[in-house]
CSV table of C-alpha atoms in Angstrom, one decimal:
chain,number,residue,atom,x,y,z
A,1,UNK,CA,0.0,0.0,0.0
A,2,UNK,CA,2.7,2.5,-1.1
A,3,UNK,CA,1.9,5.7,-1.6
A,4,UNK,CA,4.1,7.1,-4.1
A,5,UNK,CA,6.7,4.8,-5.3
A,6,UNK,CA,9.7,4.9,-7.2
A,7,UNK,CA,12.0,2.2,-9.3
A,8,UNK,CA,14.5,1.7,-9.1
A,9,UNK,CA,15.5,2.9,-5.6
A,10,UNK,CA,19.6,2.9,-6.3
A,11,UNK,CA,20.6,3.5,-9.9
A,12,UNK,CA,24.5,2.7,-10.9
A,13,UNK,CA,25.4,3.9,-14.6
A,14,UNK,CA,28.3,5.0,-16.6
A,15,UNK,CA,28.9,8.3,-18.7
A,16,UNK,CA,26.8,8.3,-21.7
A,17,UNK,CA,23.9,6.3,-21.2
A,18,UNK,CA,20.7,6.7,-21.2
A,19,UNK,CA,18.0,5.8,-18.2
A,20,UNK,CA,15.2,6.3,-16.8
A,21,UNK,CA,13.3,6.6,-13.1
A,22,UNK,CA,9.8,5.5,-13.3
A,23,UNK,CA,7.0,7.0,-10.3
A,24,UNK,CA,3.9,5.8,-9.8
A,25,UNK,CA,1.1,7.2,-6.9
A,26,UNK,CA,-1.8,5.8,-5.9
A,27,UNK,CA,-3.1,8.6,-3.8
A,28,UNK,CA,-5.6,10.1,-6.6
A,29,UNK,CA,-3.5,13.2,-6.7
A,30,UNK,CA,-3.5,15.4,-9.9
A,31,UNK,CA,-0.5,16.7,-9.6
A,32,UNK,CA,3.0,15.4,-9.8
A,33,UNK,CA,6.6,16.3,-9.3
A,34,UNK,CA,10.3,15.6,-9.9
A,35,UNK,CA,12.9,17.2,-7.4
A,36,UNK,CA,17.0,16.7,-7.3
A,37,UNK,CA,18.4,16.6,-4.0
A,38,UNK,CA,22.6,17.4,-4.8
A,39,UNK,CA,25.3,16.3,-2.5
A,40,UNK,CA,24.9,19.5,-0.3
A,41,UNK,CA,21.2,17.9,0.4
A,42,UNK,CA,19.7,20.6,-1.6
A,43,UNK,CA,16.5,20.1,-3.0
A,44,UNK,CA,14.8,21.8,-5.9
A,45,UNK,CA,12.1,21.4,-8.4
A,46,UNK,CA,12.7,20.4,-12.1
A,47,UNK,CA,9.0,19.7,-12.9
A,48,UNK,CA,5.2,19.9,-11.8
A,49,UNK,CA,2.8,18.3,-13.9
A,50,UNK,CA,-1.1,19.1,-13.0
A,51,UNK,CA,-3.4,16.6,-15.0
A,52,UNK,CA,-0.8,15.5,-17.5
A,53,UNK,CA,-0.1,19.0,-18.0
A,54,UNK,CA,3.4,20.2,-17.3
A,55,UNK,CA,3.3,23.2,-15.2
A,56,UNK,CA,6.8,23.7,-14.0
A,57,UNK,CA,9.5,23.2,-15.9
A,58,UNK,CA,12.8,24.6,-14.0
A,59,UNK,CA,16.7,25.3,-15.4
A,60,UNK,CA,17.1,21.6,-16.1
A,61,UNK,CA,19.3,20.4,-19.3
A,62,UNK,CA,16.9,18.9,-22.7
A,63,UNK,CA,18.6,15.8,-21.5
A,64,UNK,CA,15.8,15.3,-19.0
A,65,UNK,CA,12.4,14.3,-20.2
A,66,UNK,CA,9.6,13.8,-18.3
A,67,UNK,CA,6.9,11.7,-19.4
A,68,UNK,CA,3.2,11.5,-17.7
A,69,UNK,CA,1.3,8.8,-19.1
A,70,UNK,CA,-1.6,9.3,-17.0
A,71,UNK,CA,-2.5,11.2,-13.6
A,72,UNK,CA,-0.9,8.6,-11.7
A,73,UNK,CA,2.8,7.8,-13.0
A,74,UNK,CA,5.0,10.3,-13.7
A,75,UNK,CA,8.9,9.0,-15.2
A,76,UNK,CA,12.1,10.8,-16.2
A,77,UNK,CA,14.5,10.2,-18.8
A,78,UNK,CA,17.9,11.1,-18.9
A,79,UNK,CA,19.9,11.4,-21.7
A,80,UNK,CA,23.9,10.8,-22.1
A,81,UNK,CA,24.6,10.9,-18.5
A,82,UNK,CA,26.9,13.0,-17.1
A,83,UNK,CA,29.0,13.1,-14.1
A,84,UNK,CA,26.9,16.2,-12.2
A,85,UNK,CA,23.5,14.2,-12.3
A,86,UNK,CA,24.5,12.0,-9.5
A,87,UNK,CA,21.6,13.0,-7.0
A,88,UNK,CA,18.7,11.6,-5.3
A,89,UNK,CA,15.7,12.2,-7.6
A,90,UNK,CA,12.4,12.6,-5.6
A,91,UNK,CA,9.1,12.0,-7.1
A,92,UNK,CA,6.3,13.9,-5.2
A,93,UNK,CA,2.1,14.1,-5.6
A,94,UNK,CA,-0.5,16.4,-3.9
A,95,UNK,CA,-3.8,16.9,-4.5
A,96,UNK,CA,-3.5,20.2,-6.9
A,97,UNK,CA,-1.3,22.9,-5.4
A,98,UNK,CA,-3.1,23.2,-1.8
A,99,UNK,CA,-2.5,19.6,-0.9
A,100,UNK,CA,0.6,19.0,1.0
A,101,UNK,CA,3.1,16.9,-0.7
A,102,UNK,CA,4.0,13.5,-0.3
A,103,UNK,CA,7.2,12.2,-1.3
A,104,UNK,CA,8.4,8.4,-2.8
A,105,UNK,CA,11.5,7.4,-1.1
A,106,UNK,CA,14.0,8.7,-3.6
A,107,UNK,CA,16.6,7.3,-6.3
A,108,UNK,CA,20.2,7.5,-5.8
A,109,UNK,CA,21.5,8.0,-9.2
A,110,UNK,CA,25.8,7.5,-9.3
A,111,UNK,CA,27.5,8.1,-13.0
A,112,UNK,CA,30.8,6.6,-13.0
B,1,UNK,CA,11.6,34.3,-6.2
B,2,UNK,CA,11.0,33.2,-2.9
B,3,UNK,CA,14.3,32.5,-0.8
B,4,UNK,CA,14.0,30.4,2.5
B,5,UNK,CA,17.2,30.6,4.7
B,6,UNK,CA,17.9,27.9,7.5
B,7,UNK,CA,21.0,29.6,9.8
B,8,UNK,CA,22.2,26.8,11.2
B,9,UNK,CA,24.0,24.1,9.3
B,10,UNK,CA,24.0,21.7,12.5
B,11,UNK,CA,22.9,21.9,16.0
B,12,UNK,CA,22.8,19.0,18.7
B,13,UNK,CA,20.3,18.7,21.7
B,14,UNK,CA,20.7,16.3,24.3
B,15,UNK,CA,17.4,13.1,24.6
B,16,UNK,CA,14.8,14.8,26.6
B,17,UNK,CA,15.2,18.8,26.0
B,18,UNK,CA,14.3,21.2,23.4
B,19,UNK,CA,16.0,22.7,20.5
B,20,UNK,CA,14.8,25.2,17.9
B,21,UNK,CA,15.3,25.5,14.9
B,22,UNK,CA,15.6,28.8,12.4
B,23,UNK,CA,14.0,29.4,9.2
B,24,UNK,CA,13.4,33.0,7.4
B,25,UNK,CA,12.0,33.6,4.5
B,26,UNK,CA,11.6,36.6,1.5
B,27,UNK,CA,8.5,36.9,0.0
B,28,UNK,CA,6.4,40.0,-1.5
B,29,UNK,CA,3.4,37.3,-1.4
B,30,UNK,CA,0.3,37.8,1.5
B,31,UNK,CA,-0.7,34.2,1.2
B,32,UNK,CA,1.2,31.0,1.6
B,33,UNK,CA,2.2,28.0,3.1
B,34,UNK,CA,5.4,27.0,5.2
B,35,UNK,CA,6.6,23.7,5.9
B,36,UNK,CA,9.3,21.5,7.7
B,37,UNK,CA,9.8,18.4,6.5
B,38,UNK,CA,11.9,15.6,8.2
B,39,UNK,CA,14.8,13.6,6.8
B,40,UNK,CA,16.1,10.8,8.5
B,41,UNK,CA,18.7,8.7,7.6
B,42,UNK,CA,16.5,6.5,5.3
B,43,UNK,CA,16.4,9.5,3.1
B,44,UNK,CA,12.6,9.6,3.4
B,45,UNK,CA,11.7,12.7,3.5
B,46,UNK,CA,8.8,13.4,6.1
B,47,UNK,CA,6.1,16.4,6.7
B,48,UNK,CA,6.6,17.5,10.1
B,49,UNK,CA,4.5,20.3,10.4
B,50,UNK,CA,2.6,23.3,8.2
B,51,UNK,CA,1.6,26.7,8.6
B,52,UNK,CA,-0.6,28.5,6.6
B,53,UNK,CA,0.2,32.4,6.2
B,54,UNK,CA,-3.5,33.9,6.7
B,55,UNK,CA,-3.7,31.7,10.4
B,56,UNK,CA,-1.9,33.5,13.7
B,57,UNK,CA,-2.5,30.7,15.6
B,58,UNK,CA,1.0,28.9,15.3
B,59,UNK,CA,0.5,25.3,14.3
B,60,UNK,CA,1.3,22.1,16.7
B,61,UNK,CA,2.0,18.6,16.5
B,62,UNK,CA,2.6,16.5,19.4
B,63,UNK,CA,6.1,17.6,20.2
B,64,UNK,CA,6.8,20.0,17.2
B,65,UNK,CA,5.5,23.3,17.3
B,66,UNK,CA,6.1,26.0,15.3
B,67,UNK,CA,6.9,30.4,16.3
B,68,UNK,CA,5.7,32.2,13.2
B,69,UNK,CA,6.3,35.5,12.8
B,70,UNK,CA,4.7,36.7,9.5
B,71,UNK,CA,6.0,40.5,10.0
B,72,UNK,CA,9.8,39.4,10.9
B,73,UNK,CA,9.4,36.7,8.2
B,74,UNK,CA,10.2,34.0,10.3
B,75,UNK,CA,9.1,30.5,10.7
B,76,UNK,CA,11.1,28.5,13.2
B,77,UNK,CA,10.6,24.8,14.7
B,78,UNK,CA,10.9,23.9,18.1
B,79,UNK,CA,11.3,20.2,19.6
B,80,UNK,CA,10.3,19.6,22.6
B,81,UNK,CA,11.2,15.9,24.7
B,82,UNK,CA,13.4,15.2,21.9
B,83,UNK,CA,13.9,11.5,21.1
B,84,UNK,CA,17.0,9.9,19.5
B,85,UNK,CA,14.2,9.2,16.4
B,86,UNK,CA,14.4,12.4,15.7
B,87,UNK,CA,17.8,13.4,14.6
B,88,UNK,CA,17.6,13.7,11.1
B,89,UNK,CA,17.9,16.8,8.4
B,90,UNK,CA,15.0,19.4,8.9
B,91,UNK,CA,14.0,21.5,5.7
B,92,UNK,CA,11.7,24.3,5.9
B,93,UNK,CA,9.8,24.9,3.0
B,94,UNK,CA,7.7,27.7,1.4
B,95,UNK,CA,4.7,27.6,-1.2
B,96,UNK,CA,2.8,29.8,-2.7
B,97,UNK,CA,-1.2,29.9,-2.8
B,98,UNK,CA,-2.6,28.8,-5.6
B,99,UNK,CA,-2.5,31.7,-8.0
B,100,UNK,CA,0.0,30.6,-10.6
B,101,UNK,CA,2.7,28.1,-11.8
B,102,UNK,CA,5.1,29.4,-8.2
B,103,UNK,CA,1.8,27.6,-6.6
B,104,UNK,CA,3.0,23.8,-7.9
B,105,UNK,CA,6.4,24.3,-6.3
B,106,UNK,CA,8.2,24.0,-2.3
B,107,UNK,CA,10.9,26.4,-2.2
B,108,UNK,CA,13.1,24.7,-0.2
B,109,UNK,CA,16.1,25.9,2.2
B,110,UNK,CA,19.4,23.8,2.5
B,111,UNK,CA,18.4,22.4,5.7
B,112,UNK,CA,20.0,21.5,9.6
B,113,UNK,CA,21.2,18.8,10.3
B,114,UNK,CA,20.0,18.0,14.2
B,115,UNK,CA,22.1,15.4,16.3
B,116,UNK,CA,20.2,13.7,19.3
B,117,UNK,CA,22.5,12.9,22.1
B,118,UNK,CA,21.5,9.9,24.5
């Protein structure tokens, strides 16, 4: 009975490649989220999608893609890897923007 | 933009007393929300507590309480009994009501890491 989940949880890659981070919530929420948290423990946004529709899409490079099939999964693709987008990557939901945010439990992406 | 600054990198309280901890933020908004969330170890990341702008009344739960001061632009949490569970990284947070795309975002500041000493 997961609320929001994510797969996979630990993510080891090398330079170049392309993955992807799927996210799935079975809350009902309409609106979804990505958010990078860096090696300072920084968090911040890279997208909000409301109803399928992307809301808020931050500084983040074309290399990330989003893709929301439907109200409840939201995944991101990443492009030729880099070295810099090591982070945890934190899928969120709420109910529109009043509800309070619930969080998955975060991947831990490492490029090598 | 919104800015939410947390002071205090680290801070340590010993099992049973209370600690507070700082959060300011800049805003030229009336209406919002403000938020700490909890992150232990597991990386989970927890809501603690939430405060909406338009309510004095400052928000409680259980042990965590928070001092807002909307004219100082000040939000900070206080732990009271603290428990070795609750060492972990503390964010405080700021959204805007919904009146735009700045609605469907937490503004988040880089955090404080609290020790519990037994």
């Amino acid at each position: 009975d997961t609320a929001v989940s994510q797969t996979p949880k630990y993510l080891v890659t090398q330079m170049g490649n392309d993955k992807s981070i799927k996210c799935e919530q079975n809350l009902g929420h309409d609106t979804m989220y990505w958010y990078k948290q860096d090696s300072k423990k920084f968090l911040k946004i890279m997208f909000s999608y409301n109803n399928k529709e992307l809301i808020i899409n931050e500084t983040v490079p074309n290399r990330f893609s989003p893709k929301s099939p439907d109200k409840a999964h939201l995944n991101l693709h990443i492009n030729s890897l880099e070295l810099g987008d090591s982070a945890v990557y934190f899928c969120a939901s709420s109910q529109g923007p009043v509800g309070v945010l619930t969080f998955g439990p975060g991947t831990r992406l490492t490029v090598t | 933009a919104q800015t939410v600054t947390q002071s205090q990198p680290e801070m340590s309280v010993q099992e049973a007393e209370t600690v507070t901890l700082s959060c300011t933020y800049d805003t030229s908004e009336s209406d919002y929300y403000l938020f700490w969330y909890k992150q232990p170890p597991s990386r989970q990341m927890i809501l603690v507590i939430r405060q909406e702008a338009y309510k004095q009344q400052n928000a409680t739960e259980n042990r965590f309480s928070v001092n807002f001061q909307k004219a100082a632009k000040s939000f900070s949490l206080k732990i009271s009994d603290s428990q070795l569970g609750d060492a972990a990284m503390y964010f405080c947070a700021y959204r805007s009501r919904p009146s735009g795309a700045g609605s469907y975002q937490l503004t988040f500041g880089k955090g404080t890491k609290l020790s519990v000493i037994p």
